[in-house]
Amino acid sequence: RGLVGSEMCIRDRYNINRGVFDTQLGKIQLSTVTVNGRLQTMTNRKLLITVANEIKANNKNYFVDKVIKQISTRYCDEKNILIPDFRFKHEYEKFTKVFDKVITIRINRFNKPLVDDPSEFDLENFNFDCVLNNTSEEFLQSFIENNKEFFL
């Protein structure tokens, strides 16, 4: 797992264990934090989105630029790189300008609450190379286990 996401910023800023962001259950848990000078209680998913939007206010490509830099410096000899989450069309466009081949996979999760934010909806009509329907927490782990050659 890379160290470029808003999870790391939240860990450093609010002293929240970044591991809670690795599961859907962790993302729906509540945290009480001070945001913009106000004490607020929100789901960890909403906190991720809030912090990411704050970080990207000055540079919409902040996270994608960090991912590209990390791949270029730490993983330049790797044949395949998995980027487990991108949220915007402009991020995909940036990846395709830098990398020769980009394959996109959408995993539909039907049991997670959505947050009213562009990061949840910008890719709704995006033409993914593959679409998978996830109906359980075990689905993604099983998919990765059964397709290790693609991810290694």
PDB file of C-alpha atoms in Angstrom, residues 31-95:
ATOM      1  CA  SER A  31     -14.751   9.911  14.500  1.00  0.00           C
ATOM      2  CA  THR A  32     -14.927  13.224  16.332  1.00  0.00           C
ATOM      3  CA  VAL A  33     -12.317  15.663  15.047  1.00  0.00           C
ATOM      4  CA  THR A  34     -11.734  19.382  14.718  1.00  0.00           C
ATOM      5  CA  VAL A  35     -12.189  20.451  11.094  1.00  0.00           C
ATOM      6  CA  ASN A  36     -11.868  24.111  10.130  1.00  0.00           C
ATOM      7  CA  GLY A  37     -11.883  25.076  13.802  1.00  0.00           C
ATOM      8  CA  ARG A  38     -15.099  23.200  14.609  1.00  0.00           C
ATOM      9  CA  LEU A  39     -15.480  19.954  16.518  1.00  0.00           C
ATOM     10  CA  GLN A  40     -17.389  17.588  14.235  1.00  0.00           C
ATOM     11  CA  THR A  41     -18.492  13.965  14.326  1.00  0.00           C
ATOM     12  CA  MET A  42     -18.571  12.221  10.957  1.00  0.00           C
ATOM     13  CA  THR A  43     -17.994   8.844   9.386  1.00  0.00           C
ATOM     14  CA  ASN A  44     -14.410   8.012   8.533  1.00  0.00           C
ATOM     15  CA  ARG A  45     -15.460   7.923   4.852  1.00  0.00           C
ATOM     16  CA  LYS A  46     -16.709  11.511   5.098  1.00  0.00           C
ATOM     17  CA  LEU A  47     -13.510  12.479   6.922  1.00  0.00           C
ATOM     18  CA  LEU A  48     -11.437  10.974   4.080  1.00  0.00           C
ATOM     19  CA  ILE A  49     -13.393  12.984   1.527  1.00  0.00           C
ATOM     20  CA  THR A  50     -13.229  16.195   3.580  1.00  0.00           C
ATOM     21  CA  VAL A  51      -9.465  16.005   4.028  1.00  0.00           C
ATOM     22  CA  ALA A  52      -8.870  14.999   0.397  1.00  0.00           C
ATOM     23  CA  ASN A  53     -10.951  17.945  -0.847  1.00  0.00           C
ATOM     24  CA  GLU A  54      -9.022  20.288   1.435  1.00  0.00           C
ATOM     25  CA  ILE A  55      -5.688  18.979   0.123  1.00  0.00           C
ATOM     26  CA  LYS A  56      -6.800  19.187  -3.517  1.00  0.00           C
ATOM     27  CA  ALA A  57      -8.188  22.711  -3.218  1.00  0.00           C
ATOM     28  CA  ASN A  58      -4.927  24.137  -4.587  1.00  0.00           C
ATOM     29  CA  ASN A  59      -4.030  21.275  -6.933  1.00  0.00           C
ATOM     30  CA  LYS A  60      -6.706  18.896  -8.212  1.00  0.00           C
ATOM     31  CA  ASN A  61      -3.962  16.483  -9.311  1.00  0.00           C
ATOM     32  CA  TYR A  62      -2.225  16.379  -5.925  1.00  0.00           C
ATOM     33  CA  PHE A  63      -2.798  12.668  -5.279  1.00  0.00           C
ATOM     34  CA  VAL A  64      -2.360  11.442  -8.847  1.00  0.00           C
ATOM     35  CA  ASP A  65       0.917  13.397  -9.097  1.00  0.00           C
ATOM     36  CA  LYS A  66       2.140  11.734  -5.893  1.00  0.00           C
ATOM     37  CA  VAL A  67       1.177   8.281  -7.172  1.00  0.00           C
ATOM     38  CA  ILE A  68       2.986   8.859 -10.468  1.00  0.00           C
ATOM     39  CA  LYS A  69       6.074  10.108  -8.647  1.00  0.00           C
ATOM     40  CA  GLN A  70       6.043   7.128  -6.297  1.00  0.00           C
ATOM     41  CA  ILE A  71       5.720   4.672  -9.182  1.00  0.00           C
ATOM     42  CA  SER A  72       8.506   6.423 -11.105  1.00  0.00           C
ATOM     43  CA  THR A  73      10.922   6.365  -8.164  1.00  0.00           C
ATOM     44  CA  ARG A  74      10.058   3.239  -6.158  1.00  0.00           C
ATOM     45  CA  TYR A  75       8.477   0.861  -8.654  1.00  0.00           C
ATOM     46  CA  CYS A  76      10.041   1.816 -11.986  1.00  0.00           C
ATOM     47  CA  ASP A  77      11.197  -1.771 -12.682  1.00  0.00           C
ATOM     48  CA  GLU A  78       7.793  -3.350 -12.047  1.00  0.00           C
ATOM     49  CA  LYS A  79       5.855  -4.780 -14.983  1.00  0.00           C
ATOM     50  CA  ASN A  80       2.387  -4.237 -13.486  1.00  0.00           C
ATOM     51  CA  ILE A  81       1.276  -1.620 -10.985  1.00  0.00           C
ATOM     52  CA  LEU A  82      -2.108  -1.758  -9.264  1.00  0.00           C
ATOM     53  CA  ILE A  83      -3.615   1.573  -8.328  1.00  0.00           C
ATOM     54  CA  PRO A  84      -6.501   0.474  -6.123  1.00  0.00           C
ATOM     55  CA  ASP A  85      -8.528   3.639  -6.256  1.00  0.00           C
ATOM     56  CA  PHE A  86      -8.894   6.580  -8.550  1.00  0.00           C
ATOM     57  CA  ARG A  87     -11.917   8.839  -8.356  1.00  0.00           C
ATOM     58  CA  PHE A  88     -11.911  11.311 -11.244  1.00  0.00           C
ATOM     59  CA  LYS A  89     -11.703  11.265 -15.040  1.00  0.00           C
ATOM     60  CA  HIS A  90      -8.875  13.800 -14.960  1.00  0.00           C
ATOM     61  CA  GLU A  91      -6.837  11.347 -12.848  1.00  0.00           C
ATOM     62  CA  TYR A  92      -7.293   8.625 -15.463  1.00  0.00           C
ATOM     63  CA  GLU A  93      -6.287  11.057 -18.204  1.00  0.00           C
ATOM     64  CA  LYS A  94      -3.115  11.919 -16.310  1.00  0.00           C
ATOM     65  CA  PHE A  95      -2.232   8.223 -15.878  1.00  0.00           C
TER      66      PHE A  95
END
